[in-house]
GROMACS .gro file of N, CA and C in nm:
model
  297
    1UNK      N    1  -2.921  -0.591   1.671
    1UNK     CA    2  -2.779  -0.555   1.669
    1UNK      C    3  -2.696  -0.678   1.632
    2UNK      N    4  -2.606  -0.662   1.532
    2UNK     CA    5  -2.527  -0.778   1.489
    2UNK      C    6  -2.426  -0.819   1.595
    3UNK      N    7  -2.388  -0.946   1.596
    3UNK     CA    8  -2.288  -0.990   1.693
    3UNK      C    9  -2.155  -0.917   1.668
    4UNK      N   10  -2.073  -0.902   1.771
    4UNK     CA   11  -1.948  -0.828   1.757
    4UNK      C   12  -1.857  -0.879   1.646
    5UNK      N   13  -1.863  -1.011   1.616
    5UNK     CA   14  -1.776  -1.067   1.512
    5UNK      C   15  -1.802  -1.000   1.377
    6UNK      N   16  -1.927  -0.976   1.345
    6UNK     CA   17  -1.960  -0.917   1.215
    6UNK      C   18  -1.911  -0.773   1.206
    7UNK      N   19  -1.909  -0.702   1.315
    7UNK     CA   20  -1.862  -0.564   1.313
    7UNK      C   21  -1.711  -0.559   1.287
    8UNK      N   22  -1.638  -0.661   1.329
    8UNK     CA   23  -1.494  -0.663   1.313
    8UNK      C   24  -1.452  -0.720   1.178
    9UNK      N   25  -1.545  -0.776   1.105
    9UNK     CA   26  -1.513  -0.839   0.978
    9UNK      C   27  -1.460  -0.734   0.880
   10UNK      N   28  -1.354  -0.770   0.811
   10UNK     CA   29  -1.294  -0.680   0.713
   10UNK      C   30  -1.388  -0.664   0.594
   11UNK      N   31  -1.380  -0.549   0.527
   11UNK     CA   32  -1.464  -0.532   0.408
   11UNK      C   33  -1.427  -0.634   0.302
   12UNK      N   34  -1.525  -0.673   0.221
   12UNK     CA   35  -1.494  -0.773   0.119
   12UNK      C   36  -1.407  -0.710   0.011
   13UNK      N   37  -1.323  -0.794  -0.047
   13UNK     CA   38  -1.229  -0.747  -0.148
   13UNK      C   39  -1.248  -0.830  -0.273
   14UNK      N   40  -1.279  -0.763  -0.383
   14UNK     CA   41  -1.297  -0.834  -0.510
   14UNK      C   42  -1.161  -0.874  -0.565
   15UNK      N   43  -1.163  -0.969  -0.656
   15UNK     CA   44  -1.041  -1.015  -0.723
   15UNK      C   45  -0.974  -0.897  -0.794
   16UNK      N   46  -1.056  -0.815  -0.858
   16UNK     CA   47  -1.005  -0.700  -0.932
   16UNK      C   48  -0.934  -0.600  -0.837
   17UNK      N   49  -0.999  -0.570  -0.724
   17UNK     CA   50  -0.938  -0.478  -0.628
   17UNK      C   51  -0.810  -0.536  -0.569
   18UNK      N   52  -0.808  -0.667  -0.548
   18UNK     CA   53  -0.689  -0.733  -0.495
   18UNK      C   54  -0.573  -0.719  -0.595
   19UNK      N   55  -0.603  -0.735  -0.723
   19UNK     CA   56  -0.501  -0.717  -0.827
   19UNK      C   57  -0.449  -0.573  -0.828
   20UNK      N   58  -0.541  -0.478  -0.822
   20UNK     CA   59  -0.503  -0.337  -0.822
   20UNK      C   60  -0.414  -0.305  -0.702
   21UNK      N   61  -0.456  -0.354  -0.585
   21UNK     CA   62  -0.379  -0.328  -0.463
   21UNK      C   63  -0.241  -0.392  -0.470
   22UNK      N   64  -0.232  -0.512  -0.526
   22UNK     CA   65  -0.103  -0.580  -0.538
   22UNK      C   66  -0.010  -0.500  -0.630
   23UNK      N   67  -0.062  -0.453  -0.742
   23UNK     CA   68   0.018  -0.372  -0.834
   23UNK      C   69   0.064  -0.243  -0.768
   24UNK      N   70  -0.027  -0.178  -0.697
   24UNK     CA   71   0.007  -0.054  -0.627
   24UNK      C   72   0.111  -0.081  -0.518
   25UNK      N   73   0.097  -0.193  -0.450
   25UNK     CA   74   0.190  -0.231  -0.343
   25UNK      C   75   0.333  -0.245  -0.397
   26UNK      N   76   0.346  -0.307  -0.512
   26UNK     CA   77   0.478  -0.324  -0.575
   26UNK      C   78   0.537  -0.187  -0.607
   27UNK      N   79   0.456  -0.098  -0.664
   27UNK     CA   80   0.503   0.036  -0.699
   27UNK      C   81   0.543   0.114  -0.574
   28UNK      N   82   0.461   0.103  -0.469
   28UNK     CA   83   0.489   0.175  -0.344
   28UNK      C   84   0.617   0.125  -0.281
   29UNK      N   85   0.640  -0.005  -0.287
   29UNK     CA   86   0.763  -0.062  -0.231
   29UNK      C   87   0.885  -0.004  -0.304
   30UNK      N   88   0.876   0.006  -0.436
   30UNK     CA   89   0.986   0.065  -0.513
   30UNK      C   90   1.008   0.212  -0.475
   31UNK      N   91   0.898   0.286  -0.461
   31UNK     CA   92   0.908   0.427  -0.423
   31UNK      C   93   0.975   0.440  -0.287
   32UNK      N   94   0.935   0.356  -0.192
   32UNK     CA   95   0.995   0.359  -0.057
   32UNK      C   96   1.145   0.330  -0.063
   33UNK      N   97   1.183   0.231  -0.145
   33UNK     CA   98   1.325   0.197  -0.157
   33UNK      C   99   1.403   0.315  -0.215
   34UNK      N  100   1.348   0.377  -0.320
   34UNK     CA  101   1.414   0.495  -0.379
   34UNK      C  102   1.423   0.608  -0.277
   35UNK      N  103   1.315   0.627  -0.203
   35UNK     CA  104   1.310   0.733  -0.101
   35UNK      C  105   1.417   0.710   0.005
   36UNK      N  106   1.432   0.586   0.050
   36UNK     CA  107   1.533   0.556   0.152
   36UNK      C  108   1.673   0.588   0.101
   37UNK      N  109   1.701   0.554  -0.025
   37UNK     CA  110   1.832   0.584  -0.083
   37UNK      C  111   1.854   0.735  -0.092
   38UNK      N  112   1.753   0.806  -0.139
   38UNK     CA  113   1.764   0.952  -0.152
   38UNK      C  114   1.782   1.017  -0.016
   39UNK      N  115   1.713   0.963   0.083
   39UNK     CA  116   1.721   1.016   0.219
   39UNK      C  117   1.863   1.003   0.273
   40UNK      N  118   1.927   0.891   0.246
   40UNK     CA  119   2.064   0.871   0.291
   40UNK      C  120   2.158   0.971   0.223
   41UNK      N  121   2.130   1.001   0.098
   41UNK     CA  122   2.213   1.096   0.024
   41UNK      C  123   2.190   1.240   0.071
   42UNK      N  124   2.072   1.267   0.126
   42UNK     CA  125   2.040   1.402   0.172
   42UNK      C  126   2.118   1.440   0.298
   43UNK      N  127   2.164   1.339   0.370
   43UNK     CA  128   2.241   1.367   0.492
   43UNK      C  129   2.157   1.437   0.596
   44UNK      N  130   2.207   1.550   0.646
   44UNK     CA  131   2.139   1.624   0.753
   44UNK      C  132   2.057   1.742   0.702
   45UNK      N  133   2.039   1.752   0.572
   45UNK     CA  134   1.965   1.863   0.513
   45UNK      C  135   1.815   1.843   0.537
   46UNK      N  136   1.764   1.912   0.641
   46UNK     CA  137   1.623   1.893   0.682
   46UNK      C  138   1.525   1.932   0.571
   47UNK      N  139   1.556   2.041   0.502
   47UNK     CA  140   1.465   2.087   0.396
   47UNK      C  141   1.461   1.985   0.282
   48UNK      N  142   1.576   1.933   0.246
   48UNK     CA  143   1.584   1.831   0.140
   48UNK      C  144   1.507   1.705   0.183
   49UNK      N  145   1.521   1.668   0.310
   49UNK     CA  146   1.451   1.549   0.362
   49UNK      C  147   1.300   1.569   0.352
   50UNK      N  148   1.253   1.690   0.389
   50UNK     CA  149   1.110   1.721   0.384
   50UNK      C  150   1.060   1.715   0.240
   51UNK      N  151   1.138   1.771   0.148
   51UNK     CA  152   1.099   1.769   0.006
   51UNK      C  153   1.090   1.626  -0.045
   52UNK      N  154   1.187   1.545  -0.008
   52UNK     CA  155   1.189   1.404  -0.050
   52UNK      C  156   1.067   1.329   0.004
   53UNK      N  157   1.034   1.355   0.129
   53UNK     CA  158   0.920   1.287   0.191
   53UNK      C  159   0.790   1.327   0.122
   54UNK      N  160   0.775   1.455   0.095
   54UNK     CA  161   0.655   1.504   0.027
   54UNK      C  162   0.644   1.441  -0.112
   55UNK      N  163   0.756   1.438  -0.184
   55UNK     CA  164   0.757   1.379  -0.318
   55UNK      C  165   0.724   1.230  -0.312
   56UNK      N  166   0.781   1.160  -0.217
   56UNK     CA  167   0.755   1.016  -0.203
   56UNK      C  168   0.607   0.992  -0.174
   57UNK      N  169   0.550   1.071  -0.082
   57UNK     CA  170   0.407   1.055  -0.048
   57UNK      C  171   0.319   1.081  -0.170
   58UNK      N  172   0.352   1.187  -0.245
   58UNK     CA  173   0.276   1.219  -0.366
   58UNK      C  174   0.284   1.104  -0.466
   59UNK      N  175   0.405   1.050  -0.483
   59UNK     CA  176   0.424   0.940  -0.578
   59UNK      C  177   0.349   0.814  -0.534
   60UNK      N  178   0.344   0.790  -0.403
   60UNK     CA  179   0.270   0.672  -0.353
   60UNK      C  180   0.121   0.688  -0.381
   61UNK      N  181   0.069   0.807  -0.359
   61UNK     CA  182  -0.073   0.832  -0.386
   61UNK      C  183  -0.101   0.816  -0.535
   62UNK      N  184  -0.010   0.869  -0.619
   62UNK     CA  185  -0.027   0.854  -0.764
   62UNK      C  186  -0.023   0.707  -0.805
   63UNK      N  187   0.061   0.628  -0.740
   63UNK     CA  188   0.071   0.485  -0.771
   63UNK      C  189  -0.061   0.415  -0.741
   64UNK      N  190  -0.120   0.448  -0.628
   64UNK     CA  191  -0.249   0.388  -0.589
   64UNK      C  192  -0.359   0.434  -0.685
   65UNK      N  193  -0.364   0.565  -0.709
   65UNK     CA  194  -0.468   0.619  -0.797
   65UNK      C  195  -0.450   0.570  -0.940
   66UNK      N  196  -0.326   0.546  -0.981
   66UNK     CA  197  -0.298   0.496  -1.114
   66UNK      C  198  -0.352   0.355  -1.136
   67UNK      N  199  -0.375   0.285  -1.026
   67UNK     CA  200  -0.434   0.151  -1.034
   67UNK      C  201  -0.586   0.155  -1.023
   68UNK      N  202  -0.642   0.276  -1.010
   68UNK     CA  203  -0.788   0.289  -1.004
   68UNK      C  204  -0.845   0.278  -0.864
   69UNK      N  205  -0.759   0.297  -0.763
   69UNK     CA  206  -0.805   0.295  -0.624
   69UNK      C  207  -0.778   0.431  -0.561
   70UNK      N  208  -0.850   0.462  -0.454
   70UNK     CA  209  -0.810   0.579  -0.376
   70UNK      C  210  -0.735   0.529  -0.253
   71UNK      N  211  -0.669   0.619  -0.184
   71UNK     CA  212  -0.584   0.580  -0.070
   71UNK      C  213  -0.665   0.507   0.037
   72UNK      N  214  -0.787   0.553   0.062
   72UNK     CA  215  -0.870   0.490   0.165
   72UNK      C  216  -0.902   0.345   0.128
   73UNK      N  217  -0.941   0.322   0.003
   73UNK     CA  218  -0.974   0.185  -0.039
   73UNK      C  219  -0.850   0.096  -0.035
   74UNK      N  220  -0.737   0.150  -0.078
   74UNK     CA  221  -0.611   0.074  -0.073
   74UNK      C  222  -0.582   0.031   0.070
   75UNK      N  223  -0.597   0.123   0.164
   75UNK     CA  224  -0.571   0.091   0.305
   75UNK      C  225  -0.672  -0.010   0.359
   76UNK      N  226  -0.797   0.000   0.315
   76UNK     CA  227  -0.899  -0.099   0.355
   76UNK      C  228  -0.860  -0.238   0.306
   77UNK      N  229  -0.813  -0.245   0.182
   77UNK     CA  230  -0.774  -0.374   0.125
   77UNK      C  231  -0.656  -0.431   0.204
   78UNK      N  232  -0.556  -0.348   0.234
   78UNK     CA  233  -0.441  -0.396   0.310
   78UNK      C  234  -0.483  -0.442   0.449
   79UNK      N  235  -0.579  -0.372   0.509
   79UNK     CA  236  -0.629  -0.413   0.640
   79UNK      C  237  -0.697  -0.550   0.630
   80UNK      N  238  -0.777  -0.569   0.525
   80UNK     CA  239  -0.844  -0.698   0.504
   80UNK      C  240  -0.741  -0.808   0.482
   81UNK      N  241  -0.637  -0.777   0.406
   81UNK     CA  242  -0.530  -0.874   0.378
   81UNK      C  243  -0.459  -0.915   0.507
   82UNK      N  244  -0.436  -0.817   0.595
   82UNK     CA  245  -0.367  -0.847   0.722
   82UNK      C  246  -0.453  -0.931   0.816
   83UNK      N  247  -0.584  -0.917   0.804
   83UNK     CA  248  -0.671  -0.986   0.900
   83UNK      C  249  -0.725  -1.119   0.848
   84UNK      N  250  -0.695  -1.155   0.725
   84UNK     CA  251  -0.747  -1.279   0.666
   84UNK      C  252  -0.631  -1.356   0.604
   85UNK      N  253  -0.599  -1.470   0.664
   85UNK     CA  254  -0.483  -1.548   0.621
   85UNK      C  255  -0.492  -1.592   0.476
   86UNK      N  256  -0.609  -1.641   0.435
   86UNK     CA  257  -0.626  -1.688   0.297
   86UNK      C  258  -0.613  -1.572   0.199
   87UNK      N  259  -0.672  -1.458   0.233
   87UNK     CA  260  -0.663  -1.339   0.148
   87UNK      C  261  -0.519  -1.290   0.141
   88UNK      N  262  -0.449  -1.297   0.253
   88UNK     CA  263  -0.309  -1.257   0.258
   88UNK      C  264  -0.226  -1.342   0.161
   89UNK      N  265  -0.249  -1.471   0.161
   89UNK     CA  266  -0.175  -1.562   0.073
   89UNK      C  267  -0.201  -1.526  -0.074
   90UNK      N  268  -0.328  -1.502  -0.106
   90UNK     CA  269  -0.366  -1.463  -0.242
   90UNK      C  270  -0.297  -1.333  -0.281
   91UNK      N  271  -0.299  -1.238  -0.190
   91UNK     CA  272  -0.238  -1.106  -0.214
   91UNK      C  273  -0.088  -1.121  -0.239
   92UNK      N  274  -0.020  -1.198  -0.155
   92UNK     CA  275   0.124  -1.214  -0.169
   92UNK      C  276   0.159  -1.283  -0.302
   93UNK      N  277   0.076  -1.378  -0.346
   93UNK     CA  278   0.098  -1.441  -0.477
   93UNK      C  279   0.084  -1.339  -0.590
   94UNK      N  280  -0.014  -1.251  -0.578
   94UNK     CA  281  -0.034  -1.147  -0.679
   94UNK      C  282   0.081  -1.047  -0.678
   95UNK      N  283   0.132  -1.015  -0.561
   95UNK     CA  284   0.246  -0.924  -0.549
   95UNK      C  285   0.368  -0.984  -0.618
   96UNK      N  286   0.391  -1.113  -0.593
   96UNK     CA  287   0.505  -1.181  -0.656
   96UNK      C  288   0.495  -1.177  -0.809
   97UNK      N  289   0.374  -1.198  -0.859
   97UNK     CA  290   0.353  -1.195  -1.006
   97UNK      C  291   0.373  -1.054  -1.062
   98UNK      N  292   0.338  -0.953  -0.984
   98UNK     CA  293   0.345  -0.815  -1.030
   98UNK      C  294   0.487  -0.760  -1.029
   99UNK      N  295   0.577  -0.826  -0.956
   99UNK     CA  296   0.713  -0.774  -0.944
   99UNK      C  297   0.793  -0.794  -1.070
   0.00000   0.00000   0.00000
């Protein structure tokens, strides 16, 4: 049985996947910003809010898939980025370049 440290280790992330995730992250951030603005304009219209949320979620998934990742892999990469300081720095540099 492997030591507990190895079980907690984040999955490895290739340079290519890191690039894809950074590009998707930039797109998702833009979608979220647009969604927040649209949400404010929707006011108290619950149906409109639900439609906006569904559309935003669909667009976020399309942004990830458009980069050649699926949502699960994207989330794994973000988890690895959060748990590894050096990887996080690399990721943030790629995000800045992608903006």
